[in-house]
Coordinates of C-alpha atoms in Angstrom, one line a residue:
M1 CA 88.5 -18.7 11.3
K2 CA 84.8 -17.6 11.5
R3 CA 85.7 -14.0 10.9
I4 CA 87.6 -14.9 7.5
Q5 CA 84.6 -17.2 6.7
I6 CA 82.4 -14.2 6.9
I7 CA 84.6 -12.0 5.1
K8 CA 84.9 -14.4 2.2
A9 CA 81.1 -15.1 2.2
A10 CA 80.4 -11.2 2.1
L11 CA 83.0 -10.6 -0.5
K12 CA 81.3 -13.2 -2.8
L13 CA 77.8 -11.9 -2.1
I14 CA 78.8 -8.2 -2.6
V15 CA 80.6 -8.9 -5.8
E16 CA 77.7 -11.1 -7.2
S17 CA 75.0 -8.6 -6.2
E18 CA 74.4 -5.0 -5.6
V19 CA 75.8 -4.0 -2.1
H20 CA 72.4 -2.6 -1.0
A21 CA 70.6 -6.0 -1.8
V22 CA 72.9 -8.0 0.6
T23 CA 71.9 -8.3 4.0
I24 CA 73.5 -9.5 7.2
A25 CA 71.2 -12.5 7.1
N26 CA 72.4 -13.4 3.6
I27 CA 76.0 -13.1 4.7
A28 CA 75.5 -15.3 7.7
A29 CA 73.7 -18.0 5.6
E30 CA 76.5 -17.9 3.0
A31 CA 79.0 -18.1 5.6
N32 CA 77.1 -20.9 7.4
V33 CA 76.9 -19.0 10.7
G34 CA 74.4 -17.5 12.8
I35 CA 73.5 -13.8 12.4
G36 CA 74.8 -13.3 16.1
T37 CA 78.0 -14.7 15.0
V38 CA 78.4 -12.1 12.3
Y39 CA 77.6 -9.4 14.8
K40 CA 80.2 -10.8 17.2
H41 CA 82.9 -10.0 14.6
F42 CA 81.5 -7.0 12.8
E43 CA 79.3 -4.0 13.8
S44 CA 77.5 -3.5 10.5
K45 CA 77.7 -4.2 6.8
E46 CA 79.7 -1.2 6.3
D47 CA 82.1 -2.5 8.8
I48 CA 82.3 -5.8 6.9
I49 CA 83.0 -3.9 3.7
Q50 CA 85.7 -2.1 5.4
K51 CA 87.2 -5.2 6.9
I52 CA 87.0 -7.0 3.5
W53 CA 89.1 -4.1 2.0
I54 CA 91.7 -4.4 4.7
W55 CA 91.7 -8.2 4.4
Q56 CA 91.9 -8.1 0.5
K57 CA 94.7 -5.5 0.5
I58 CA 96.7 -7.6 3.0
Q59 CA 96.2 -10.7 0.6
E60 CA 97.3 -8.6 -2.3
S61 CA 100.2 -7.2 -0.6
N62 CA 101.5 -10.6 0.5
Y63 CA 101.3 -11.7 -3.2
V64 CA 102.6 -8.5 -4.8
F65 CA 105.7 -8.0 -2.5
K66 CA 106.7 -11.7 -2.2
D67 CA 110.2 -11.8 -3.6
Y68 CA 110.4 -8.1 -4.2
K69 CA 113.7 -6.5 -3.6
P70 CA 113.9 -2.6 -4.2
E71 CA 116.8 -2.8 -6.4
G72 CA 117.5 -2.4 -10.1
S73 CA 116.1 0.3 -12.3
V74 CA 112.9 2.1 -11.7
Y75 CA 111.7 0.6 -15.0
D76 CA 112.5 -3.0 -13.8
Q77 CA 110.9 -2.4 -10.3
F78 CA 107.8 -1.0 -12.0
N79 CA 107.4 -3.9 -14.3
F80 CA 107.9 -6.3 -11.4
L81 CA 105.4 -4.8 -9.1
W82 CA 102.7 -3.9 -11.5
G83 CA 103.1 -7.2 -13.3
K84 CA 102.4 -8.9 -9.8
V85 CA 99.3 -6.7 -9.3
I86 CA 98.0 -7.7 -12.7
R87 CA 98.7 -11.5 -12.0
Y88 CA 97.1 -11.2 -8.5
F89 CA 93.9 -9.7 -10.0
I90 CA 93.8 -12.3 -12.8
E91 CA 94.0 -15.1 -10.2
H92 CA 91.6 -13.5 -7.7
Q93 CA 88.7 -12.2 -9.7
L94 CA 86.4 -11.7 -6.8
E95 CA 89.1 -9.5 -5.1
F96 CA 89.6 -7.6 -8.3
Q97 CA 85.8 -6.9 -8.8
F98 CA 85.6 -5.8 -5.2
S99 CA 88.6 -3.6 -5.4
Y100 CA 87.4 -2.0 -8.5
R101 CA 84.0 -1.3 -7.2
F102 CA 85.0 -0.1 -3.7
A103 CA 88.4 1.8 -4.3
S104 CA 86.6 5.1 -4.3
S105 CA 83.6 4.2 -2.2
P106 CA 82.7 6.6 0.7
I107 CA 82.3 3.5 2.9
L108 CA 86.0 3.4 2.9
T109 CA 87.2 6.2 5.0
K110 CA 90.5 7.8 4.9
E111 CA 91.5 5.9 8.0
I112 CA 90.5 2.6 6.4
H113 CA 92.5 3.5 3.4
E114 CA 95.6 4.3 5.4
I115 CA 95.4 1.0 7.1
A116 CA 94.8 -1.1 4.0
M117 CA 97.1 0.7 1.8
K118 CA 100.2 1.1 3.9
D119 CA 102.3 -1.6 2.2
F120 CA 101.4 0.0 -1.2
M121 CA 103.2 3.2 -0.4
I122 CA 106.3 1.3 -1.8
F123 CA 104.7 2.3 -5.1
N124 CA 105.0 6.0 -4.1
D125 CA 108.5 5.5 -3.2
L126 CA 109.3 3.9 -6.5
Y127 CA 107.6 6.9 -8.3
E128 CA 109.5 9.3 -6.2
Q129 CA 112.8 7.7 -7.4
G130 CA 111.6 8.1 -11.0
I131 CA 110.6 11.7 -10.3
Q132 CA 114.1 12.4 -8.9
Q133 CA 115.7 10.8 -12.0
N134 CA 113.5 12.9 -14.2
L135 CA 111.8 9.9 -15.7
F136 CA 108.1 10.8 -15.3
K137 CA 105.7 13.6 -16.1
P138 CA 105.5 16.3 -13.6
I139 CA 102.7 15.1 -11.3
S140 CA 103.0 13.6 -7.7
A141 CA 104.0 10.1 -6.9
K142 CA 100.6 9.5 -5.5
H143 CA 98.9 10.6 -8.8
L144 CA 101.4 8.6 -10.8
R145 CA 100.3 5.4 -8.7
L146 CA 96.6 6.2 -8.9
Y147 CA 96.9 6.8 -12.6
T148 CA 98.7 3.5 -13.3
F149 CA 96.4 1.6 -10.9
S150 CA 93.2 2.9 -12.7
T151 CA 94.7 2.3 -16.1
I152 CA 95.5 -1.3 -15.2
N153 CA 92.0 -1.8 -13.6
G154 CA 90.5 -0.6 -16.9
W155 CA 92.5 -3.0 -19.1
I156 CA 91.8 -6.0 -16.8
L157 CA 88.0 -5.1 -16.8
W158 CA 88.2 -4.7 -20.7
A159 CA 89.9 -8.2 -21.0
I160 CA 87.4 -9.9 -18.8
D161 CA 84.4 -8.3 -20.8
E162 CA 86.2 -9.2 -24.1
K163 CA 87.3 -12.6 -22.9
V164 CA 90.9 -11.8 -23.7
E165 CA 93.5 -14.2 -22.2
L166 CA 96.0 -12.1 -20.3
T167 CA 99.1 -13.8 -21.5
D168 CA 102.6 -12.8 -20.5
E169 CA 103.0 -11.1 -23.8
I170 CA 99.9 -9.0 -23.4
I171 CA 100.7 -8.1 -19.8
S172 CA 104.1 -7.0 -20.8
L173 CA 102.5 -4.8 -23.5
Y174 CA 100.1 -3.4 -20.9
L175 CA 103.0 -2.6 -18.7
Q176 CA 105.0 -1.0 -21.5
M177 CA 102.0 1.2 -22.4
A178 CA 101.5 2.2 -18.8
W179 CA 105.2 3.2 -18.5
D180 CA 104.9 5.0 -21.8
A181 CA 102.0 7.0 -20.6
I182 CA 103.7 8.4 -17.5
R183 CA 107.2 8.8 -18.7
K184 CA 108.6 12.1 -20.0

């Protein structure tokens, strides 16, 4: 319980400020715990950031893959999964901002990414199916996933900045545009 309380407090502070400006003392105060309690659960601020990443990806995975069945066309699965990613980030703005800022951060080691992203390899499997069916441009499944993820992140950022309401119609349009960008 305290561990999640600290993670949520750190997430909020790190998104609202620059990471270098956030101290363990700030995190402890925001979480309403002592500094010793923070250090009981985490080794450092970098460790907290790594644990936020893992926690956030677990939350996202639970949301995205709820009710997912790997059946139907690649196109239908693509729309279902990426539609869920978009909706998760719309509903979880702090997590979106954190994910956007830290996805490529050197703080997140290869090992941390492997732990956090293991469920999301389902996307690679989906892209592999599409590659086998000759649906996509000739790049790897991983690069197709990263391209789509980056594109969707950019659209969400733009929508937030421009105060565009991400309706079902706009989400469908974004998904179609993302599909069109990678298909042959």
